[in-house]
mmCIF file of C-alpha atoms and ligand atoms in Angstrom:
data_model
loop_
_atom_site.group_PDB
_atom_site.id
_atom_site.type_symbol
_atom_site.label_atom_id
_atom_site.label_comp_id
_atom_site.label_asym_id
_atom_site.label_seq_id
_atom_site.Cartn_x
_atom_site.Cartn_y
_atom_site.Cartn_z
ATOM 1 C CA UNK A 1 -6.618 26.305 7.995
ATOM 2 C CA UNK A 2 -6.515 29.291 9.966
ATOM 3 C CA UNK A 3 -9.566 27.848 11.861
ATOM 4 C CA UNK A 4 -7.044 25.330 13.148
ATOM 5 C CA UNK A 5 -4.898 27.786 14.897
ATOM 6 C CA UNK A 6 -5.266 27.690 18.656
ATOM 7 C CA UNK A 7 -6.902 30.384 20.500
ATOM 8 C CA UNK A 8 -4.160 32.196 22.291
ATOM 9 C CA UNK A 9 -6.505 35.457 22.987
ATOM 10 C CA UNK A 10 -7.085 38.309 20.922
ATOM 11 C CA UNK A 11 -4.638 40.523 22.751
ATOM 12 C CA UNK A 12 -0.914 40.992 22.107
ATOM 13 C CA UNK A 13 0.742 39.142 24.905
ATOM 14 C CA UNK A 14 2.250 41.986 27.301
ATOM 15 C CA UNK A 15 5.581 39.725 27.604
ATOM 16 C CA UNK A 16 6.026 39.944 23.878
ATOM 17 C CA UNK A 17 9.353 42.214 23.059
ATOM 18 C CA UNK A 18 9.382 41.128 19.260
ATOM 19 C CA UNK A 19 6.172 42.033 17.564
ATOM 20 C CA UNK A 20 2.905 43.444 17.991
ATOM 21 C CA UNK A 21 0.958 40.027 16.905
ATOM 22 C CA UNK A 22 -1.475 38.192 18.814
ATOM 23 C CA UNK A 23 -0.889 34.514 19.581
ATOM 24 C CA UNK A 24 -3.315 33.582 16.459
ATOM 25 C CA UNK A 25 -1.411 36.024 14.457
ATOM 26 C CA UNK A 26 1.731 34.638 15.462
ATOM 27 C CA UNK A 27 0.990 31.090 14.711
ATOM 28 C CA UNK A 28 -0.552 31.871 11.405
ATOM 29 C CA UNK A 29 2.819 33.799 10.501
ATOM 30 C CA UNK A 30 4.804 30.278 11.232
ATOM 31 C CA UNK A 31 3.276 28.557 8.592
ATOM 32 C CA UNK A 32 6.092 26.924 6.404
ATOM 33 C CA UNK A 33 5.139 28.001 2.867
ATOM 34 C CA UNK A 34 3.841 31.472 1.883
ATOM 35 C CA UNK A 35 1.721 30.930 -0.961
ATOM 36 C CA UNK A 36 -0.311 33.963 -1.772
ATOM 37 C CA UNK A 37 -0.914 35.390 -5.154
ATOM 38 C CA UNK A 38 -0.120 39.047 -4.650
ATOM 39 C CA UNK A 39 -1.901 41.449 -7.220
ATOM 40 C CA UNK A 40 0.024 43.063 -9.796
ATOM 41 C CA UNK A 41 -2.327 45.828 -10.671
ATOM 42 C CA UNK A 42 -4.715 47.936 -9.111
ATOM 43 C CA UNK A 43 -4.312 49.596 -5.734
ATOM 44 C CA UNK A 44 -2.823 46.589 -4.103
ATOM 45 C CA UNK A 45 -0.196 46.140 -7.190
ATOM 46 C CA UNK A 46 1.629 48.831 -5.451
ATOM 47 C CA UNK A 47 2.879 50.382 -8.819
ATOM 48 C CA UNK A 48 3.897 46.941 -10.143
ATOM 49 C CA UNK A 49 3.883 48.372 -13.682
ATOM 50 C CA UNK A 50 6.852 50.721 -12.566
ATOM 51 C CA UNK A 51 8.423 48.089 -10.499
ATOM 52 C CA UNK A 52 8.525 45.508 -12.940
ATOM 53 C CA UNK A 53 11.323 47.015 -14.787
ATOM 54 C CA UNK A 54 13.411 45.459 -12.230
ATOM 55 C CA UNK A 55 14.143 41.602 -12.798
ATOM 56 C CA UNK A 56 12.834 40.453 -9.561
ATOM 57 C CA UNK A 57 11.039 43.141 -7.348
ATOM 58 C CA UNK A 58 9.488 41.640 -4.190
ATOM 59 C CA UNK A 59 5.669 41.958 -3.429
ATOM 60 C CA UNK A 60 5.719 44.469 -0.719
ATOM 61 C CA UNK A 61 2.880 42.707 1.016
ATOM 62 C CA UNK A 62 5.229 39.799 1.439
ATOM 63 C CA UNK A 63 7.894 41.745 2.857
ATOM 64 C CA UNK A 64 5.371 43.514 5.094
ATOM 65 C CA UNK A 65 4.462 40.183 6.582
ATOM 66 C CA UNK A 66 8.046 39.409 7.468
ATOM 67 C CA UNK A 67 8.448 42.992 9.112
ATOM 68 C CA UNK A 68 5.579 42.700 10.958
ATOM 69 C CA UNK A 69 6.868 39.523 12.636
ATOM 70 C CA UNK A 70 10.189 40.400 13.463
ATOM 71 C CA UNK A 71 9.474 43.961 14.742
ATOM 72 C CA UNK A 72 7.111 46.196 16.267
ATOM 73 C CA UNK A 73 5.331 49.284 15.013
ATOM 74 C CA UNK A 74 7.819 52.222 14.562
ATOM 75 C CA UNK A 75 10.940 49.949 14.322
ATOM 76 C CA UNK A 76 13.806 50.704 11.925
ATOM 77 C CA UNK A 77 14.491 48.205 9.045
ATOM 78 C CA UNK A 78 17.672 47.988 6.992
ATOM 79 C CA UNK A 79 17.915 46.539 3.431
ATOM 80 C CA UNK A 80 21.305 46.824 1.847
ATOM 81 C CA UNK A 81 20.110 45.493 -1.275
ATOM 82 C CA UNK A 82 16.983 47.611 -1.904
ATOM 83 C CA UNK A 83 16.335 47.404 -5.900
ATOM 84 C CA UNK A 84 13.055 49.133 -6.326
ATOM 85 C CA UNK A 85 11.895 49.380 -2.888
ATOM 86 C CA UNK A 86 10.189 46.022 -1.910
ATOM 87 C CA UNK A 87 11.311 46.408 1.627
ATOM 88 C CA UNK A 88 10.878 50.358 1.733
ATOM 89 C CA UNK A 89 7.408 50.041 0.616
ATOM 90 C CA UNK A 90 6.523 47.257 3.085
ATOM 91 C CA UNK A 91 7.883 49.648 5.872
ATOM 92 C CA UNK A 92 5.239 52.258 4.780
ATOM 93 C CA UNK A 93 2.856 49.789 4.608
ATOM 94 C CA UNK A 94 3.509 48.534 8.068
ATOM 95 C CA UNK A 95 4.164 51.745 9.723
ATOM 96 C CA UNK A 96 8.129 50.980 10.130
ATOM 97 C CA UNK A 97 11.060 53.149 9.190
ATOM 98 C CA UNK A 98 12.933 51.675 6.258
ATOM 99 C CA UNK A 99 16.471 52.672 5.259
ATOM 100 C CA UNK A 100 17.733 51.021 1.678
ATOM 101 C CA UNK A 101 21.097 50.991 -0.186
ATOM 102 C CA UNK A 102 21.138 50.380 -3.853
ATOM 103 C CA UNK A 103 23.697 50.337 -6.357
ATOM 104 C CA UNK A 104 21.876 51.329 -9.411
ATOM 105 C CA UNK A 105 20.439 54.944 -9.644
ATOM 106 C CA UNK A 106 17.987 53.572 -12.431
ATOM 107 C CA UNK A 107 16.277 51.390 -9.711
ATOM 108 C CA UNK A 108 16.527 54.116 -6.936
ATOM 109 C CA UNK A 109 14.685 56.581 -9.288
ATOM 110 C CA UNK A 110 11.976 53.781 -10.089
ATOM 111 C CA UNK A 111 11.455 53.728 -6.201
ATOM 112 C CA UNK A 112 10.889 57.631 -6.159
ATOM 113 C CA UNK A 113 8.422 57.132 -8.993
ATOM 114 C CA UNK A 114 6.601 54.456 -7.352
ATOM 115 C CA UNK A 115 6.130 56.583 -4.111
ATOM 116 C CA UNK A 116 5.009 59.612 -6.087
ATOM 117 C CA UNK A 117 2.527 57.530 -7.923
ATOM 118 C CA UNK A 118 1.156 56.134 -4.658
ATOM 119 C CA UNK A 119 1.334 59.123 -2.743
ATOM 120 C CA UNK A 120 3.947 57.810 0.037
ATOM 121 C CA UNK A 121 6.885 59.915 1.265
ATOM 122 C CA UNK A 122 9.807 57.874 0.395
ATOM 123 C CA UNK A 123 11.979 56.184 3.001
ATOM 124 C CA UNK A 124 15.394 57.129 2.816
ATOM 125 C CA UNK A 125 17.423 55.355 -0.100
ATOM 126 C CA UNK A 126 21.321 55.701 -0.325
ATOM 127 C CA UNK A 127 22.631 54.890 -3.987
ATOM 128 C CA UNK A 128 25.715 53.442 -2.979
ATOM 129 C CA UNK A 129 27.360 50.164 -2.684
ATOM 130 C CA UNK A 130 26.500 47.757 0.130
ATOM 131 C CA UNK A 131 30.037 46.803 0.412
ATOM 132 C CA UNK A 132 30.594 50.451 1.995
ATOM 133 C CA UNK A 133 27.860 50.380 4.464
ATOM 134 C CA UNK A 134 30.323 51.177 7.104
ATOM 135 C CA UNK A 135 30.813 54.802 5.527
ATOM 136 C CA UNK A 136 27.268 55.644 5.319
ATOM 137 C CA UNK A 137 26.365 58.398 8.172
ATOM 138 C CA UNK A 138 22.457 57.716 7.997
ATOM 139 C CA UNK A 139 22.902 54.420 8.995
ATOM 140 C CA UNK A 140 24.445 55.225 12.439
ATOM 141 C CA UNK A 141 21.556 57.405 13.615
ATOM 142 C CA UNK A 142 20.214 54.646 15.767
ATOM 143 C CA UNK A 143 20.498 50.693 15.841
ATOM 144 C CA UNK A 144 18.278 48.765 13.456
ATOM 145 C CA UNK A 145 15.481 46.342 14.809
ATOM 146 C CA UNK A 146 15.817 44.186 11.513
ATOM 147 C CA UNK A 147 17.948 43.519 8.561
ATOM 148 C CA UNK A 148 15.767 42.323 5.682
ATOM 149 C CA UNK A 149 17.344 41.764 2.130
ATOM 150 C CA UNK A 150 16.890 39.962 -1.060
ATOM 151 C CA UNK A 151 20.443 39.816 -2.213
ATOM 152 C CA UNK A 152 21.538 39.179 -6.004
ATOM 153 C CA UNK A 153 22.197 35.765 -6.590
ATOM 154 C CA UNK A 154 25.522 34.759 -8.169
ATOM 155 C CA UNK A 155 25.037 34.698 -11.755
ATOM 156 C CA UNK A 156 21.527 33.535 -11.212
ATOM 157 C CA UNK A 157 19.976 35.230 -14.109
ATOM 158 C CA UNK A 158 22.878 35.364 -16.367
ATOM 159 C CA UNK A 159 21.874 32.541 -18.412
ATOM 160 C CA UNK A 160 18.253 32.237 -19.676
ATOM 161 C CA UNK A 161 16.807 28.899 -18.823
ATOM 162 C CA UNK A 162 15.346 26.445 -21.256
ATOM 163 C CA UNK A 163 11.952 27.317 -22.349
ATOM 164 C CA UNK A 164 11.956 30.564 -20.682
ATOM 165 C CA UNK A 165 11.867 33.882 -22.454
ATOM 166 C CA UNK A 166 14.828 35.948 -21.155
ATOM 167 C CA UNK A 167 13.770 38.278 -18.475
ATOM 168 C CA UNK A 168 13.142 41.895 -20.038
ATOM 169 C CA UNK A 169 14.781 45.162 -18.867
ATOM 170 C CA UNK A 170 18.556 44.424 -18.423
ATOM 171 C CA UNK A 171 20.548 44.464 -21.504
ATOM 172 C CA UNK A 172 23.503 41.942 -21.881
ATOM 173 C CA UNK A 173 24.638 38.855 -19.869
ATOM 174 C CA UNK A 174 24.556 40.280 -16.357
ATOM 175 C CA UNK A 175 21.872 40.074 -13.810
ATOM 176 C CA UNK A 176 20.942 43.527 -12.472
ATOM 177 C CA UNK A 177 23.801 45.893 -13.640
ATOM 178 C CA UNK A 178 26.678 45.716 -15.513
ATOM 179 C CA UNK A 179 28.682 47.187 -12.624
ATOM 180 C CA UNK A 180 31.640 45.200 -11.193
ATOM 181 C CA UNK A 181 30.486 46.259 -7.912
ATOM 182 C CA UNK A 182 27.150 44.199 -8.262
ATOM 183 C CA UNK A 183 27.477 40.993 -6.401
ATOM 184 C CA UNK A 184 25.256 39.551 -8.752
ATOM 185 C CA UNK A 185 28.103 39.487 -11.296
ATOM 186 C CA UNK A 186 30.489 37.581 -9.114
ATOM 187 C CA UNK A 187 30.720 33.762 -9.605
ATOM 188 C CA UNK A 188 29.154 31.320 -6.970
ATOM 189 C CA UNK A 189 32.443 31.022 -4.918
ATOM 190 C CA UNK A 190 33.263 34.689 -4.782
ATOM 191 C CA UNK A 191 29.723 35.491 -4.108
ATOM 192 C CA UNK A 192 29.633 33.823 -0.864
ATOM 193 C CA UNK A 193 32.437 35.532 1.164
ATOM 194 C CA UNK A 194 31.253 39.025 -0.655
ATOM 195 C CA UNK A 195 27.792 38.318 0.794
ATOM 196 C CA UNK A 196 28.986 37.416 4.151
ATOM 197 C CA UNK A 197 31.158 40.736 4.402
ATOM 198 C CA UNK A 198 28.201 42.923 3.352
ATOM 199 C CA UNK A 199 25.999 41.236 5.848
ATOM 200 C CA UNK A 200 28.817 41.531 8.698
ATOM 201 C CA UNK A 201 28.889 45.305 8.200
ATOM 202 C CA UNK A 202 25.181 45.413 8.309
ATOM 203 C CA UNK A 203 25.072 43.519 11.450
ATOM 204 C CA UNK A 204 27.105 46.236 13.109
ATOM 205 C CA UNK A 205 24.195 48.482 12.878
ATOM 206 C CA UNK A 206 21.505 45.654 14.061
ATOM 207 C CA UNK A 207 20.798 45.652 17.598
ATOM 208 C CA UNK A 208 21.180 42.640 19.721
ATOM 209 C CA UNK A 209 18.353 39.939 19.487
ATOM 210 C CA UNK A 210 17.620 41.622 16.390
ATOM 211 C CA UNK A 211 16.758 39.285 13.362
ATOM 212 C CA UNK A 212 18.499 39.220 9.865
ATOM 213 C CA UNK A 213 16.059 37.597 7.295
ATOM 214 C CA UNK A 214 17.235 37.059 3.753
ATOM 215 C CA UNK A 215 16.101 35.396 0.596
ATOM 216 C CA UNK A 216 17.959 32.910 -1.328
ATOM 217 C CA UNK A 217 16.972 30.961 -4.404
ATOM 218 C CA UNK A 218 18.859 27.772 -5.260
ATOM 219 C CA UNK A 219 20.332 27.364 -8.584
ATOM 220 C CA UNK A 220 20.175 24.181 -10.536
ATOM 221 C CA UNK A 221 22.506 21.223 -9.684
ATOM 222 C CA UNK A 222 25.480 20.506 -11.781
ATOM 223 C CA UNK A 223 27.977 17.646 -11.438
ATOM 224 C CA UNK A 224 30.403 19.905 -9.592
ATOM 225 C CA UNK A 225 28.219 20.932 -6.932
ATOM 226 C CA UNK A 226 24.599 20.672 -5.526
ATOM 227 C CA UNK A 227 24.125 24.523 -6.006
ATOM 228 C CA UNK A 228 21.673 24.732 -2.919
ATOM 229 C CA UNK A 229 22.571 28.378 -2.577
ATOM 230 C CA UNK A 230 20.527 28.476 0.710
ATOM 231 C CA UNK A 231 22.440 26.119 2.269
ATOM 232 C CA UNK A 232 25.795 27.313 1.231
ATOM 233 C CA UNK A 233 24.675 30.888 2.417
ATOM 234 C CA UNK A 234 23.712 29.427 6.146
ATOM 235 C CA UNK A 235 27.124 27.776 6.397
ATOM 236 C CA UNK A 236 28.907 30.809 5.308
ATOM 237 C CA UNK A 237 27.194 33.203 7.678
ATOM 238 C CA UNK A 238 27.631 30.947 10.571
ATOM 239 C CA UNK A 239 31.245 31.995 10.487
ATOM 240 C CA UNK A 240 30.009 35.422 11.922
ATOM 241 C CA UNK A 241 30.340 35.560 15.740
ATOM 242 C CA UNK A 242 27.194 36.019 17.369
ATOM 243 C CA UNK A 243 25.096 34.978 14.778
ATOM 244 C CA UNK A 244 22.643 32.001 15.124
ATOM 245 C CA UNK A 245 20.591 30.404 12.522
ATOM 246 C CA UNK A 246 16.890 30.183 13.233
ATOM 247 C CA UNK A 247 15.426 28.170 10.334
ATOM 248 C CA UNK A 248 13.767 28.890 7.175
ATOM 249 C CA UNK A 249 10.223 29.561 5.621
ATOM 250 C CA UNK A 250 9.722 28.998 1.949
ATOM 251 C CA UNK A 251 8.174 31.636 -0.343
ATOM 252 C CA UNK A 252 6.174 29.938 -3.379
ATOM 253 C CA UNK A 253 6.084 32.809 -5.840
ATOM 254 C CA UNK A 254 2.801 32.017 -7.428
ATOM 255 C CA UNK A 255 3.367 34.533 -10.144
ATOM 256 C CA UNK A 256 6.155 32.278 -11.959
ATOM 257 C CA UNK A 257 5.085 30.053 -14.668
ATOM 258 C CA UNK A 258 5.875 26.106 -14.400
ATOM 259 C CA UNK A 259 7.961 25.275 -17.565
ATOM 260 C CA UNK A 260 8.191 21.437 -18.831
ATOM 261 C CA UNK A 261 12.005 21.419 -18.141
ATOM 262 C CA UNK A 262 13.344 17.978 -19.223
ATOM 263 C CA UNK A 263 10.303 16.816 -20.706
ATOM 264 C CA UNK A 264 10.020 14.103 -21.723
ATOM 265 C CA UNK A 265 13.389 12.629 -20.641
ATOM 266 C CA UNK A 266 14.436 13.548 -17.129
ATOM 267 C CA UNK A 267 13.845 15.377 -13.772
ATOM 268 C CA UNK A 268 14.710 19.144 -13.783
ATOM 269 C CA UNK A 269 13.268 21.040 -10.786
ATOM 270 C CA UNK A 270 11.109 24.388 -11.451
ATOM 271 C CA UNK A 271 12.616 26.755 -9.030
ATOM 272 C CA UNK A 272 9.319 28.835 -8.224
ATOM 273 C CA UNK A 273 10.168 28.904 -4.461
ATOM 274 C CA UNK A 274 12.630 30.684 -2.489
ATOM 275 C CA UNK A 275 14.137 30.355 0.851
ATOM 276 C CA UNK A 276 13.613 33.076 3.673
ATOM 277 C CA UNK A 277 16.527 32.448 5.971
ATOM 278 C CA UNK A 278 16.186 33.468 9.514
ATOM 279 C CA UNK A 279 19.026 34.415 11.712
ATOM 280 C CA UNK A 280 19.472 36.330 15.089
ATOM 281 C CA UNK A 281 22.055 38.562 16.523
ATOM 282 C CA UNK A 282 22.411 36.902 19.856
ATOM 283 C CA UNK A 283 24.993 39.671 21.227
HETATM 284 C C1 LIG B 1 17.273 40.761 -5.757
HETATM 285 S S1 LIG B 1 17.309 42.491 -5.976
HETATM 286 C C2 LIG B 1 16.441 43.131 -4.721
HETATM 287 C C3 LIG B 1 15.003 43.306 -5.150
HETATM 288 C C4 LIG B 1 14.245 44.141 -4.053
HETATM 289 N N1 LIG B 1 14.010 43.155 -2.887
HETATM 290 C C5 LIG B 1 13.070 44.824 -4.628
HETATM 291 O O1 LIG B 1 11.984 44.748 -4.321
HETATM 292 O O2 LIG B 1 13.027 45.668 -5.709
HETATM 293 C C6 LIG B 1 19.136 42.640 -5.424
HETATM 294 C C7 LIG B 1 19.523 44.230 -5.681
HETATM 295 O O3 LIG B 1 20.925 44.294 -5.326
HETATM 296 C C8 LIG B 1 21.454 45.376 -5.811
HETATM 297 N N2 LIG B 1 23.034 45.260 -5.778
HETATM 298 C C9 LIG B 1 23.828 44.448 -6.284
HETATM 299 N N3 LIG B 1 25.194 44.930 -5.923
HETATM 300 C C10 LIG B 1 25.006 45.607 -4.879
HETATM 301 C C11 LIG B 1 26.019 46.424 -4.212
HETATM 302 N N4 LIG B 1 26.983 46.092 -4.136
HETATM 303 N N5 LIG B 1 25.410 47.469 -3.461
HETATM 304 C C12 LIG B 1 24.215 47.775 -3.469
HETATM 305 N N6 LIG B 1 23.129 47.088 -4.103
HETATM 306 C C13 LIG B 1 23.683 46.121 -5.020
HETATM 307 C C14 LIG B 1 21.148 45.144 -7.196
HETATM 308 O O4 LIG B 1 21.209 46.276 -7.943
HETATM 309 C C15 LIG B 1 19.614 44.698 -7.283
HETATM 310 O O5 LIG B 1 18.722 45.751 -7.306
#
């Protein structure tokens, strides 16, 4: 497929203020679906054995691909829901400077262990509440070039799915932590404005023309609502001034198993993909 990409020269275009990619790399980075199988062991697993204590760690290579498209080398990237550091590790891979915020000191400690195991200098990770971004001094040092994040999803992992073994690691019925400050513990309707408020505070630190990129995974539809969380997030964020929605890409998570949901009676979707929603701060 890569052979079909038009040859736009092997040098970055001097007019390119967004990233350091050649035209060919730019075009490849626009493919709609990312369906790479990321290794979970060996050097390229990036200490996945430690990171898997988190219910949904993102592959650092996936985050690095996004960071390389939306920023230049040396850029500053903010992740207000940093988990065990998928974005922060990606910053190290891509020679960018990350800053994270994570509610759980347990997840933050895992990130530190991962860095020690990989021999990487940890990027700053604030153990704190993303709803209080305005209070964190470190964020004010210099504007950010990108906000890249993977928020908790409203009650997404609260219920084990039919046919699926419940994820290991978290006790009880809450997704990531039992903390009431965890946005993942909010119900769907309360989650949307809470996420908007966090992102509004993050956007204050983002430079003009900088991108906000976030992951969203839909829930199964019910009679009451379609539960296309990605579409509801877009709708909610369009209420923010100076933010435009630029489109999305899809991440097909190749590590997910397919389950025979509904078999042999009715269609029930396997949700093995996530939306990568792309917004730009226009002013
Ligand atoms: C989907 S996970 C992010 C995983 C991350 N991308 C990684 O690679 O590890 C969402 C994270 O948001 C955290 N979180 C939830 N509410 C938060 C809040 N109010 N402030 C900061 N972090 C929060 C959860 O603890 C969880 O680790």
